[in-house]
């Protein structure tokens, strides 16, 4: 009724639906809370000005092809951090594949204790995993998330993004996605993993703070138009599910191939920090275990995490 060219009065809605005017008002408010823009004009009634593009479970479920992932889906218009929300689900015993999505995070977390800017328009979500792998392998899941997204962007938009080891996705050398994988476990057992992914989808330059602007970009900025966030997240969750179950069955091989093929880091001069010590070398390979292999003065050393900066080289 709201989705027409003309305003419709509250009275007409209440008559057609056989509900009170107060009930109509409550429904209108609920629709507004879900992000729909509804104009209310005194004397004329209501008009749907713009449908929400919120990533609500109702919308996400239509056309979602996942078998296991996202069977449980929570959506927040605003939350502190979806990783923190998934942590709660992990503690409560929610099943593998449970997803938490937020339109906006006010305490978005980045790697190495940094914050992650998460305004409206991005895709900010986390997924709960319960893999039967030793804890040292958990960091491979960040590369898996990056590989699955790299392939999704390639298929959906013919966009050739690059994977910056250990877990960023770059386009034109600027960050378009960040991944934060956290784990709750014991010495030899993973209880659960929280895979948190932030995709700069429909963001414009002004959505980023001036300090960030140089190093980041978004799908909208690169493609010149907004992307369908619902479709992108549906396709990505499917790809993520396929990579994940292939990983559990067959190991890290497939992820490693994608990470090598689309690497931003390999063949570049890199600077890393090992226990605070600065190390310069050339990135030459990604190990079968997911490590970055660096040639440091003729010796091949493996690195397992931390910050890597790159410089162009021959
Ligand atoms: C990084 O590059 O530093 C990692 C950024 C990870 C951001 C995502 S957004 C969804 C999830 N919730 C968070 O608080 N962080 C991750």
PDB file of C-alpha atoms and ligand atoms in Angstrom:
ATOM      1  CA  UNK A   1       0.000   0.000   0.000  1.00  0.00           C
ATOM      2  CA  UNK A   2       2.809   2.386   0.812  1.00  0.00           C
ATOM      3  CA  UNK A   3       4.688   1.514  -2.351  1.00  0.00           C
ATOM      4  CA  UNK A   4       2.620   3.562  -4.776  1.00  0.00           C
ATOM      5  CA  UNK A   5       2.882   6.969  -6.440  1.00  0.00           C
ATOM      6  CA  UNK A   6       0.358   8.629  -4.158  1.00  0.00           C
ATOM      7  CA  UNK A   7       0.138   9.111  -0.438  1.00  0.00           C
ATOM      8  CA  UNK A   8      -2.156   6.757   1.401  1.00  0.00           C
ATOM      9  CA  UNK A   9      -3.945   7.886   4.520  1.00  0.00           C
ATOM     10  CA  UNK A  10      -3.605   6.154   7.874  1.00  0.00           C
ATOM     11  CA  UNK A  11      -7.356   5.742   7.856  1.00  0.00           C
ATOM     12  CA  UNK A  12      -7.359   3.932   4.499  1.00  0.00           C
ATOM     13  CA  UNK A  13      -4.612   1.587   5.698  1.00  0.00           C
ATOM     14  CA  UNK A  14      -6.432   0.868   8.936  1.00  0.00           C
ATOM     15  CA  UNK A  15      -9.684   0.119   7.060  1.00  0.00           C
ATOM     16  CA  UNK A  16      -8.058  -2.143   4.467  1.00  0.00           C
ATOM     17  CA  UNK A  17      -6.149  -4.123   7.073  1.00  0.00           C
ATOM     18  CA  UNK A  18      -8.860  -4.039   9.732  1.00  0.00           C
ATOM     19  CA  UNK A  19      -6.487  -2.692  12.366  1.00  0.00           C
ATOM     20  CA  UNK A  20      -6.532   0.417  14.549  1.00  0.00           C
ATOM     21  CA  UNK A  21      -4.865   3.737  13.610  1.00  0.00           C
ATOM     22  CA  UNK A  22      -2.462   3.217  16.523  1.00  0.00           C
ATOM     23  CA  UNK A  23      -1.496  -0.184  15.091  1.00  0.00           C
ATOM     24  CA  UNK A  24      -0.862   1.434  11.686  1.00  0.00           C
ATOM     25  CA  UNK A  25       1.377   4.024  13.316  1.00  0.00           C
ATOM     26  CA  UNK A  26       3.308   1.280  15.142  1.00  0.00           C
ATOM     27  CA  UNK A  27       3.887  -0.630  11.894  1.00  0.00           C
ATOM     28  CA  UNK A  28       5.052   2.543  10.152  1.00  0.00           C
ATOM     29  CA  UNK A  29       7.500   3.139  12.980  1.00  0.00           C
ATOM     30  CA  UNK A  30       8.787  -0.448  12.732  1.00  0.00           C
ATOM     31  CA  UNK A  31       9.350  -0.013   8.986  1.00  0.00           C
ATOM     32  CA  UNK A  32      11.232   3.217   9.623  1.00  0.00           C
ATOM     33  CA  UNK A  33      13.370   1.455  12.237  1.00  0.00           C
ATOM     34  CA  UNK A  34      14.249  -1.092   9.537  1.00  0.00           C
ATOM     35  CA  UNK A  35      15.678   1.733   7.443  1.00  0.00           C
ATOM     36  CA  UNK A  36      12.808   2.424   5.033  1.00  0.00           C
ATOM     37  CA  UNK A  37      12.266   6.098   4.317  1.00  0.00           C
ATOM     38  CA  UNK A  38       8.567   6.850   4.747  1.00  0.00           C
ATOM     39  CA  UNK A  39       7.283  10.350   4.248  1.00  0.00           C
ATOM     40  CA  UNK A  40       4.412  11.352   6.495  1.00  0.00           C
ATOM     41  CA  UNK A  41       2.346  14.331   5.329  1.00  0.00           C
ATOM     42  CA  UNK A  42      -0.357  15.872   7.482  1.00  0.00           C
ATOM     43  CA  UNK A  43      -3.685  15.529   5.707  1.00  0.00           C
ATOM     44  CA  UNK A  44      -2.320  13.236   2.973  1.00  0.00           C
ATOM     45  CA  UNK A  45      -0.908  10.274   4.853  1.00  0.00           C
ATOM     46  CA  UNK A  46       2.132   8.127   4.139  1.00  0.00           C
ATOM     47  CA  UNK A  47       4.377   7.465   1.144  1.00  0.00           C
ATOM     48  CA  UNK A  48       7.283   5.065   0.799  1.00  0.00           C
ATOM     49  CA  UNK A  49      10.073   7.332  -0.474  1.00  0.00           C
ATOM     50  CA  UNK A  50      12.903   4.765  -0.443  1.00  0.00           C
ATOM     51  CA  UNK A  51      13.126   1.090   0.355  1.00  0.00           C
ATOM     52  CA  UNK A  52      15.763   0.227   2.905  1.00  0.00           C
ATOM     53  CA  UNK A  53      18.862  -1.585   1.712  1.00  0.00           C
ATOM     54  CA  UNK A  54      19.544  -2.885   5.211  1.00  0.00           C
ATOM     55  CA  UNK A  55      20.991  -6.371   5.319  1.00  0.00           C
ATOM     56  CA  UNK A  56      18.080  -7.791   7.301  1.00  0.00           C
ATOM     57  CA  UNK A  57      17.763 -11.584   7.687  1.00  0.00           C
ATOM     58  CA  UNK A  58      14.390 -11.454   5.893  1.00  0.00           C
ATOM     59  CA  UNK A  59      16.024 -10.020   2.779  1.00  0.00           C
ATOM     60  CA  UNK A  60      19.220 -12.029   3.100  1.00  0.00           C
ATOM     61  CA  UNK A  61      17.343 -15.333   3.218  1.00  0.00           C
ATOM     62  CA  UNK A  62      15.601 -14.827  -0.142  1.00  0.00           C
ATOM     63  CA  UNK A  63      17.969 -16.355  -2.688  1.00  0.00           C
ATOM     64  CA  UNK A  64      20.674 -17.368  -0.206  1.00  0.00           C
ATOM     65  CA  UNK A  65      22.173 -20.654  -1.396  1.00  0.00           C
ATOM     66  CA  UNK A  66      24.227 -21.625   1.679  1.00  0.00           C
ATOM     67  CA  UNK A  67      23.670 -25.065   3.188  1.00  0.00           C
ATOM     68  CA  UNK A  68      25.166 -24.467   6.629  1.00  0.00           C
ATOM     69  CA  UNK A  69      26.285 -20.844   6.950  1.00  0.00           C
ATOM     70  CA  UNK A  70      23.803 -18.167   7.987  1.00  0.00           C
ATOM     71  CA  UNK A  71      21.127 -20.588   9.165  1.00  0.00           C
ATOM     72  CA  UNK A  72      21.192 -18.328  12.225  1.00  0.00           C
ATOM     73  CA  UNK A  73      21.413 -14.636  11.352  1.00  0.00           C
ATOM     74  CA  UNK A  74      21.258 -11.618  13.644  1.00  0.00           C
ATOM     75  CA  UNK A  75      21.045  -8.072  12.364  1.00  0.00           C
ATOM     76  CA  UNK A  76      21.808  -4.846  14.216  1.00  0.00           C
ATOM     77  CA  UNK A  77      21.127  -1.339  12.987  1.00  0.00           C
ATOM     78  CA  UNK A  78      23.964  -0.367  15.310  1.00  0.00           C
ATOM     79  CA  UNK A  79      26.237  -2.339  17.592  1.00  0.00           C
ATOM     80  CA  UNK A  80      29.656  -2.002  19.106  1.00  0.00           C
ATOM     81  CA  UNK A  81      31.381  -4.791  17.159  1.00  0.00           C
ATOM     82  CA  UNK A  82      29.966  -7.821  15.348  1.00  0.00           C
ATOM     83  CA  UNK A  83      32.984  -9.820  16.561  1.00  0.00           C
ATOM     84  CA  UNK A  84      31.899  -9.129  20.133  1.00  0.00           C
ATOM     85  CA  UNK A  85      28.326 -10.168  19.291  1.00  0.00           C
ATOM     86  CA  UNK A  86      29.523 -13.441  17.751  1.00  0.00           C
ATOM     87  CA  UNK A  87      31.709 -14.066  20.803  1.00  0.00           C
ATOM     88  CA  UNK A  88      28.512 -14.059  22.879  1.00  0.00           C
ATOM     89  CA  UNK A  89      26.928 -16.564  20.472  1.00  0.00           C
ATOM     90  CA  UNK A  90      30.045 -18.731  20.702  1.00  0.00           C
ATOM     91  CA  UNK A  91      29.759 -18.814  24.496  1.00  0.00           C
ATOM     92  CA  UNK A  92      26.036 -19.590  24.290  1.00  0.00           C
ATOM     93  CA  UNK A  93      26.712 -22.639  22.109  1.00  0.00           C
ATOM     94  CA  UNK A  94      25.273 -21.309  18.843  1.00  0.00           C
ATOM     95  CA  UNK A  95      25.982 -23.560  15.839  1.00  0.00           C
ATOM     96  CA  UNK A  96      28.735 -23.172  13.300  1.00  0.00           C
ATOM     97  CA  UNK A  97      27.910 -20.629  10.617  1.00  0.00           C
ATOM     98  CA  UNK A  98      25.889 -18.241  12.801  1.00  0.00           C
ATOM     99  CA  UNK A  99      26.231 -14.738  11.360  1.00  0.00           C
ATOM    100  CA  UNK A 100      25.935 -11.280  12.910  1.00  0.00           C
ATOM    101  CA  UNK A 101      25.547  -8.298  10.593  1.00  0.00           C
ATOM    102  CA  UNK A 102      25.569  -4.609  11.539  1.00  0.00           C
ATOM    103  CA  UNK A 103      24.676  -1.549   9.498  1.00  0.00           C
ATOM    104  CA  UNK A 104      27.018   0.462  11.665  1.00  0.00           C
ATOM    105  CA  UNK A 105      29.601  -0.400  14.340  1.00  0.00           C
ATOM    106  CA  UNK A 106      30.505   2.135  16.961  1.00  0.00           C
ATOM    107  CA  UNK A 107      33.382   0.098  18.387  1.00  0.00           C
ATOM    108  CA  UNK A 108      34.566  -1.687  15.237  1.00  0.00           C
ATOM    109  CA  UNK A 109      37.786  -3.583  15.945  1.00  0.00           C
ATOM    110  CA  UNK A 110      40.768  -3.832  13.609  1.00  0.00           C
ATOM    111  CA  UNK A 111      43.902  -5.932  13.860  1.00  0.00           C
ATOM    112  CA  UNK A 112      46.691  -5.229  16.320  1.00  0.00           C
ATOM    113  CA  UNK A 113      44.342  -3.391  18.702  1.00  0.00           C
ATOM    114  CA  UNK A 114      43.358  -0.752  16.163  1.00  0.00           C
ATOM    115  CA  UNK A 115      39.832   0.544  15.629  1.00  0.00           C
ATOM    116  CA  UNK A 116      37.894  -0.036  12.407  1.00  0.00           C
ATOM    117  CA  UNK A 117      35.794   2.717  10.905  1.00  0.00           C
ATOM    118  CA  UNK A 118      32.345   1.241  10.199  1.00  0.00           C
ATOM    119  CA  UNK A 119      29.763   3.802   9.011  1.00  0.00           C
ATOM    120  CA  UNK A 120      26.475   3.013   7.239  1.00  0.00           C
ATOM    121  CA  UNK A 121      26.955   1.660   3.718  1.00  0.00           C
ATOM    122  CA  UNK A 122      29.671  -0.893   4.423  1.00  0.00           C
ATOM    123  CA  UNK A 123      29.235  -4.599   5.006  1.00  0.00           C
ATOM    124  CA  UNK A 124      30.280  -5.374   8.561  1.00  0.00           C
ATOM    125  CA  UNK A 125      29.723  -8.913   9.690  1.00  0.00           C
ATOM    126  CA  UNK A 126      31.174 -11.811  11.653  1.00  0.00           C
ATOM    127  CA  UNK A 127      30.680 -15.538  11.457  1.00  0.00           C
ATOM    128  CA  UNK A 128      31.045 -18.227  14.082  1.00  0.00           C
ATOM    129  CA  UNK A 129      33.148 -21.272  13.159  1.00  0.00           C
ATOM    130  CA  UNK A 130      33.872 -24.439  15.103  1.00  0.00           C
ATOM    131  CA  UNK A 131      36.653 -26.079  13.088  1.00  0.00           C
ATOM    132  CA  UNK A 132      38.406 -29.204  14.341  1.00  0.00           C
ATOM    133  CA  UNK A 133      41.905 -27.888  13.678  1.00  0.00           C
ATOM    134  CA  UNK A 134      44.879 -27.239  15.952  1.00  0.00           C
ATOM    135  CA  UNK A 135      45.009 -23.616  17.206  1.00  0.00           C
ATOM    136  CA  UNK A 136      48.139 -22.750  15.207  1.00  0.00           C
ATOM    137  CA  UNK A 137      46.175 -23.253  11.986  1.00  0.00           C
ATOM    138  CA  UNK A 138      43.452 -20.732  12.885  1.00  0.00           C
ATOM    139  CA  UNK A 139      45.298 -17.867  11.166  1.00  0.00           C
ATOM    140  CA  UNK A 140      44.921 -19.729   7.849  1.00  0.00           C
ATOM    141  CA  UNK A 141      41.222 -18.894   8.072  1.00  0.00           C
ATOM    142  CA  UNK A 142      41.963 -15.185   7.542  1.00  0.00           C
ATOM    143  CA  UNK A 143      43.636 -16.016   4.244  1.00  0.00           C
ATOM    144  CA  UNK A 144      40.690 -18.264   3.395  1.00  0.00           C
ATOM    145  CA  UNK A 145      38.262 -15.377   3.978  1.00  0.00           C
ATOM    146  CA  UNK A 146      40.415 -13.116   1.798  1.00  0.00           C
ATOM    147  CA  UNK A 147      40.645 -15.717  -0.997  1.00  0.00           C
ATOM    148  CA  UNK A 148      36.879 -16.329  -1.015  1.00  0.00           C
ATOM    149  CA  UNK A 149      36.180 -12.584  -1.223  1.00  0.00           C
ATOM    150  CA  UNK A 150      38.818 -12.036  -3.902  1.00  0.00           C
ATOM    151  CA  UNK A 151      37.068 -14.665  -6.039  1.00  0.00           C
ATOM    152  CA  UNK A 152      33.599 -13.250  -5.318  1.00  0.00           C
ATOM    153  CA  UNK A 153      34.620  -9.732  -6.379  1.00  0.00           C
ATOM    154  CA  UNK A 154      36.221 -11.141  -9.517  1.00  0.00           C
ATOM    155  CA  UNK A 155      33.069 -13.067 -10.468  1.00  0.00           C
ATOM    156  CA  UNK A 156      30.533 -10.410  -9.500  1.00  0.00           C
ATOM    157  CA  UNK A 157      32.252  -7.250 -10.740  1.00  0.00           C
ATOM    158  CA  UNK A 158      35.273  -8.488 -12.760  1.00  0.00           C
ATOM    159  CA  UNK A 159      37.286  -6.685 -10.119  1.00  0.00           C
ATOM    160  CA  UNK A 160      40.846  -7.964  -9.734  1.00  0.00           C
ATOM    161  CA  UNK A 161      41.646  -7.208  -6.100  1.00  0.00           C
ATOM    162  CA  UNK A 162      44.925  -8.274  -4.492  1.00  0.00           C
ATOM    163  CA  UNK A 163      45.492 -10.123  -1.240  1.00  0.00           C
ATOM    164  CA  UNK A 164      47.961  -8.427   1.041  1.00  0.00           C
ATOM    165  CA  UNK A 165      49.323 -11.041   3.413  1.00  0.00           C
ATOM    166  CA  UNK A 166      48.110 -11.886   6.018  1.00  0.00           C
ATOM    167  CA  UNK A 167      44.557 -10.609   5.576  1.00  0.00           C
ATOM    168  CA  UNK A 168      43.796  -7.447   3.645  1.00  0.00           C
ATOM    169  CA  UNK A 169      42.204  -7.042   0.265  1.00  0.00           C
ATOM    170  CA  UNK A 170      43.457  -4.128  -1.820  1.00  0.00           C
ATOM    171  CA  UNK A 171      42.333  -2.472  -5.034  1.00  0.00           C
ATOM    172  CA  UNK A 172      44.742  -0.060  -6.723  1.00  0.00           C
ATOM    173  CA  UNK A 173      46.950  -0.463  -3.655  1.00  0.00           C
ATOM    174  CA  UNK A 174      44.208   0.756  -1.296  1.00  0.00           C
ATOM    175  CA  UNK A 175      42.351  -1.237   1.313  1.00  0.00           C
ATOM    176  CA  UNK A 176      38.848  -2.373   0.386  1.00  0.00           C
ATOM    177  CA  UNK A 177      38.419  -5.089   3.003  1.00  0.00           C
ATOM    178  CA  UNK A 178      39.865  -6.001   6.394  1.00  0.00           C
ATOM    179  CA  UNK A 179      39.613  -9.300   8.227  1.00  0.00           C
ATOM    180  CA  UNK A 180      39.929  -9.906  11.950  1.00  0.00           C
ATOM    181  CA  UNK A 181      40.005 -13.554  13.005  1.00  0.00           C
ATOM    182  CA  UNK A 182      39.822 -14.230  16.713  1.00  0.00           C
ATOM    183  CA  UNK A 183      39.886 -17.535  18.509  1.00  0.00           C
ATOM    184  CA  UNK A 184      38.823 -19.013  21.804  1.00  0.00           C
ATOM    185  CA  UNK A 185      40.781 -22.149  22.515  1.00  0.00           C
ATOM    186  CA  UNK A 186      43.100 -24.165  24.665  1.00  0.00           C
ATOM    187  CA  UNK A 187      46.687 -25.258  23.998  1.00  0.00           C
ATOM    188  CA  UNK A 188      45.655 -28.006  21.609  1.00  0.00           C
ATOM    189  CA  UNK A 189      42.003 -27.336  20.856  1.00  0.00           C
ATOM    190  CA  UNK A 190      39.946 -24.651  19.163  1.00  0.00           C
ATOM    191  CA  UNK A 191      36.658 -23.974  20.945  1.00  0.00           C
ATOM    192  CA  UNK A 192      35.450 -21.533  18.343  1.00  0.00           C
ATOM    193  CA  UNK A 193      36.691 -18.996  15.837  1.00  0.00           C
ATOM    194  CA  UNK A 194      35.201 -15.583  15.123  1.00  0.00           C
ATOM    195  CA  UNK A 195      35.823 -14.484  11.579  1.00  0.00           C
ATOM    196  CA  UNK A 196      35.081 -10.761  11.287  1.00  0.00           C
ATOM    197  CA  UNK A 197      34.993  -9.157   7.855  1.00  0.00           C
ATOM    198  CA  UNK A 198      34.643  -5.530   6.914  1.00  0.00           C
ATOM    199  CA  UNK A 199      33.966  -4.660   3.279  1.00  0.00           C
ATOM    200  CA  UNK A 200      34.041  -1.030   2.207  1.00  0.00           C
ATOM    201  CA  UNK A 201      31.016  -1.378  -0.062  1.00  0.00           C
ATOM    202  CA  UNK A 202      28.884   1.728  -0.587  1.00  0.00           C
ATOM    203  CA  UNK A 203      31.140   4.308   0.993  1.00  0.00           C
ATOM    204  CA  UNK A 204      32.358   7.580  -0.432  1.00  0.00           C
ATOM    205  CA  UNK A 205      35.568   9.404   0.303  1.00  0.00           C
ATOM    206  CA  UNK A 206      33.829  11.667   2.834  1.00  0.00           C
ATOM    207  CA  UNK A 207      32.736   8.612   4.839  1.00  0.00           C
ATOM    208  CA  UNK A 208      36.373   8.086   5.827  1.00  0.00           C
ATOM    209  CA  UNK A 209      38.271  10.324   8.224  1.00  0.00           C
ATOM    210  CA  UNK A 210      40.986  12.473   6.588  1.00  0.00           C
ATOM    211  CA  UNK A 211      43.741  10.331   8.169  1.00  0.00           C
ATOM    212  CA  UNK A 212      42.356   7.195   6.530  1.00  0.00           C
ATOM    213  CA  UNK A 213      41.517   8.575   3.086  1.00  0.00           C
ATOM    214  CA  UNK A 214      44.915   7.976   1.444  1.00  0.00           C
ATOM    215  CA  UNK A 215      45.009   4.283   2.226  1.00  0.00           C
ATOM    216  CA  UNK A 216      41.423   3.150   1.687  1.00  0.00           C
ATOM    217  CA  UNK A 217      38.899   2.785  -1.076  1.00  0.00           C
ATOM    218  CA  UNK A 218      35.426   1.307  -1.571  1.00  0.00           C
ATOM    219  CA  UNK A 219      33.532  -0.702  -4.170  1.00  0.00           C
ATOM    220  CA  UNK A 220      31.362   2.324  -4.912  1.00  0.00           C
ATOM    221  CA  UNK A 221      34.425   4.530  -5.443  1.00  0.00           C
ATOM    222  CA  UNK A 222      36.064   1.950  -7.732  1.00  0.00           C
ATOM    223  CA  UNK A 223      32.989   0.871  -9.725  1.00  0.00           C
ATOM    224  CA  UNK A 224      31.401   4.319  -9.909  1.00  0.00           C
ATOM    225  CA  UNK A 225      28.052   3.077  -8.621  1.00  0.00           C
ATOM    226  CA  UNK A 226      26.506   1.499  -5.565  1.00  0.00           C
ATOM    227  CA  UNK A 227      26.625  -2.268  -5.265  1.00  0.00           C
ATOM    228  CA  UNK A 228      23.723  -4.486  -4.236  1.00  0.00           C
ATOM    229  CA  UNK A 229      24.941  -5.258  -0.720  1.00  0.00           C
ATOM    230  CA  UNK A 230      22.404  -8.042  -0.148  1.00  0.00           C
ATOM    231  CA  UNK A 231      23.454  -9.912  -3.296  1.00  0.00           C
ATOM    232  CA  UNK A 232      27.156  -9.396  -2.591  1.00  0.00           C
ATOM    233  CA  UNK A 233      26.887 -10.735   0.945  1.00  0.00           C
ATOM    234  CA  UNK A 234      24.797 -13.703  -0.228  1.00  0.00           C
ATOM    235  CA  UNK A 235      27.364 -14.595  -2.894  1.00  0.00           C
ATOM    236  CA  UNK A 236      30.259 -14.085  -0.504  1.00  0.00           C
ATOM    237  CA  UNK A 237      28.731 -16.269   2.215  1.00  0.00           C
ATOM    238  CA  UNK A 238      28.237 -19.035  -0.333  1.00  0.00           C
ATOM    239  CA  UNK A 239      31.823 -18.760  -1.538  1.00  0.00           C
ATOM    240  CA  UNK A 240      33.083 -18.637   2.062  1.00  0.00           C
ATOM    241  CA  UNK A 241      31.112 -21.779   2.900  1.00  0.00           C
ATOM    242  CA  UNK A 242      32.517 -23.634  -0.106  1.00  0.00           C
ATOM    243  CA  UNK A 243      36.123 -22.617   0.659  1.00  0.00           C
ATOM    244  CA  UNK A 244      35.671 -23.489   4.322  1.00  0.00           C
ATOM    245  CA  UNK A 245      34.348 -27.008   3.795  1.00  0.00           C
ATOM    246  CA  UNK A 246      36.946 -27.655   1.111  1.00  0.00           C
ATOM    247  CA  UNK A 247      39.572 -26.511   3.640  1.00  0.00           C
ATOM    248  CA  UNK A 248      38.269 -28.873   6.345  1.00  0.00           C
ATOM    249  CA  UNK A 249      38.254 -31.777   3.875  1.00  0.00           C
ATOM    250  CA  UNK A 250      41.360 -31.094   1.800  1.00  0.00           C
ATOM    251  CA  UNK A 251      43.465 -28.567   3.701  1.00  0.00           C
ATOM    252  CA  UNK A 252      44.960 -25.201   2.803  1.00  0.00           C
ATOM    253  CA  UNK A 253      45.933 -25.984  -0.820  1.00  0.00           C
ATOM    254  CA  UNK A 254      43.085 -24.194  -2.662  1.00  0.00           C
ATOM    255  CA  UNK A 255      43.326 -21.061  -0.500  1.00  0.00           C
ATOM    256  CA  UNK A 256      47.094 -21.020  -0.937  1.00  0.00           C
ATOM    257  CA  UNK A 257      46.770 -21.146  -4.736  1.00  0.00           C
ATOM    258  CA  UNK A 258      44.413 -18.140  -4.782  1.00  0.00           C
ATOM    259  CA  UNK A 259      46.548 -16.221  -2.293  1.00  0.00           C
ATOM    260  CA  UNK A 260      49.646 -16.781  -4.415  1.00  0.00           C
ATOM    261  CA  UNK A 261      47.907 -16.058  -7.737  1.00  0.00           C
ATOM    262  CA  UNK A 262      46.394 -12.787  -6.497  1.00  0.00           C
ATOM    263  CA  UNK A 263      49.061 -11.758  -4.013  1.00  0.00           C
ATOM    264  CA  UNK A 264      49.886  -8.122  -3.484  1.00  0.00           C
ATOM    265  CA  UNK A 265      52.864  -8.969  -1.298  1.00  0.00           C
ATOM    266  CA  UNK A 266      54.898 -11.535  -3.237  1.00  0.00           C
ATOM    267  CA  UNK A 267      57.925 -10.323  -5.214  1.00  0.00           C
ATOM    268  CA  UNK A 268      57.977  -7.104  -3.208  1.00  0.00           C
ATOM    269  CA  UNK A 269      60.565  -5.814  -0.786  1.00  0.00           C
ATOM    270  CA  UNK A 270      59.001  -6.049   2.658  1.00  0.00           C
ATOM    271  CA  UNK A 271      59.658  -4.799   6.141  1.00  0.00           C
ATOM    272  CA  UNK A 272      58.435  -6.907   9.065  1.00  0.00           C
ATOM    273  CA  UNK A 273      58.843  -6.798  12.793  1.00  0.00           C
ATOM    274  CA  UNK A 274      59.835  -9.941  14.651  1.00  0.00           C
ATOM    275  CA  UNK A 275      59.548  -9.434  18.412  1.00  0.00           C
ATOM    276  CA  UNK A 276      60.135  -5.718  17.865  1.00  0.00           C
ATOM    277  CA  UNK A 277      63.160  -6.314  15.624  1.00  0.00           C
ATOM    278  CA  UNK A 278      62.939  -4.729  12.165  1.00  0.00           C
ATOM    279  CA  UNK A 279      63.602  -7.137   9.321  1.00  0.00           C
ATOM    280  CA  UNK A 280      63.993  -6.232   5.651  1.00  0.00           C
ATOM    281  CA  UNK A 281      63.782  -8.771   2.867  1.00  0.00           C
ATOM    282  CA  UNK A 282      61.922  -9.868  -0.239  1.00  0.00           C
ATOM    283  CA  UNK A 283      58.641 -11.796  -0.034  1.00  0.00           C
ATOM    284  CA  UNK A 284      59.111 -14.913  -2.145  1.00  0.00           C
ATOM    285  CA  UNK A 285      56.356 -17.385  -1.287  1.00  0.00           C
ATOM    286  CA  UNK A 286      53.371 -18.323   0.849  1.00  0.00           C
ATOM    287  CA  UNK A 287      54.166 -21.519   2.705  1.00  0.00           C
ATOM    288  CA  UNK A 288      51.985 -24.618   2.745  1.00  0.00           C
ATOM    289  CA  UNK A 289      51.090 -23.592   6.303  1.00  0.00           C
ATOM    290  CA  UNK A 290      50.071 -20.043   5.317  1.00  0.00           C
ATOM    291  CA  UNK A 291      53.267 -18.343   6.482  1.00  0.00           C
ATOM    292  CA  UNK A 292      54.949 -15.596   4.484  1.00  0.00           C
ATOM    293  CA  UNK A 293      58.341 -16.748   3.286  1.00  0.00           C
ATOM    294  CA  UNK A 294      60.858 -13.930   3.074  1.00  0.00           C
ATOM    295  CA  UNK A 295      64.336 -13.964   1.664  1.00  0.00           C
ATOM    296  CA  UNK A 296      66.459 -12.152   4.217  1.00  0.00           C
ATOM    297  CA  UNK A 297      70.038 -11.826   3.014  1.00  0.00           C
ATOM    298  CA  UNK A 298      69.909 -15.214   1.293  1.00  0.00           C
ATOM    299  CA  UNK A 299      68.094 -17.024   4.120  1.00  0.00           C
ATOM    300  CA  UNK A 300      64.443 -18.067   3.717  1.00  0.00           C
ATOM    301  CA  UNK A 301      62.531 -17.155   6.873  1.00  0.00           C
ATOM    302  CA  UNK A 302      58.843 -17.890   7.633  1.00  0.00           C
ATOM    303  CA  UNK A 303      56.598 -15.286   9.269  1.00  0.00           C
ATOM    304  CA  UNK A 304      53.229 -16.018  10.829  1.00  0.00           C
ATOM    305  CA  UNK A 305      51.579 -12.674  11.512  1.00  0.00           C
ATOM    306  CA  UNK A 306      52.071  -9.042  12.427  1.00  0.00           C
ATOM    307  CA  UNK A 307      52.482  -5.988  10.271  1.00  0.00           C
ATOM    308  CA  UNK A 308      54.070  -6.092   6.827  1.00  0.00           C
ATOM    309  CA  UNK A 309      54.891  -3.030   4.796  1.00  0.00           C
ATOM    310  CA  UNK A 310      55.816  -3.327   1.162  1.00  0.00           C
ATOM    311  CA  UNK A 311      57.991  -1.435  -1.263  1.00  0.00           C
ATOM    312  CA  UNK A 312      58.064  -1.955  -5.025  1.00  0.00           C
ATOM    313  CA  UNK A 313      61.060  -3.934  -6.294  1.00  0.00           C
ATOM    314  CA  UNK A 314      62.399  -5.438  -9.534  1.00  0.00           C
TER     315      UNK A 314
HETATM  316  C1  LIG B   1      41.801  -4.942   9.970  1.00  0.00           C
HETATM  317  O1  LIG B   1      42.103  -4.799   8.788  1.00  0.00           O
HETATM  318  O2  LIG B   1      42.427  -4.353  10.859  1.00  0.00           O
HETATM  319  C2  LIG B   1      40.666  -5.859  10.317  1.00  0.00           C
HETATM  320  C3  LIG B   1      39.354  -5.155  10.272  1.00  0.00           C
HETATM  321  C4  LIG B   1      38.167  -6.058  10.565  1.00  0.00           C
HETATM  322  C5  LIG B   1      36.864  -5.301  10.585  1.00  0.00           C
HETATM  323  C6  LIG B   1      35.677  -6.194  10.741  1.00  0.00           C
HETATM  324  S1  LIG B   1      34.156  -5.348  10.495  1.00  0.00           S
HETATM  325  C7  LIG B   1      33.261  -6.690  11.097  1.00  0.00           C
HETATM  326  C8  LIG B   1      34.040  -7.253  12.251  1.00  0.00           C
HETATM  327  N1  LIG B   1      33.710  -6.581  13.487  1.00  0.00           N
HETATM  328  C9  LIG B   1      34.735  -5.898  13.983  1.00  0.00           C
HETATM  329  O3  LIG B   1      34.698  -5.222  15.033  1.00  0.00           O
HETATM  330  N2  LIG B   1      35.799  -6.031  13.195  1.00  0.00           N
HETATM  331  C10 LIG B   1      35.524  -6.893  12.072  1.00  0.00           C
END
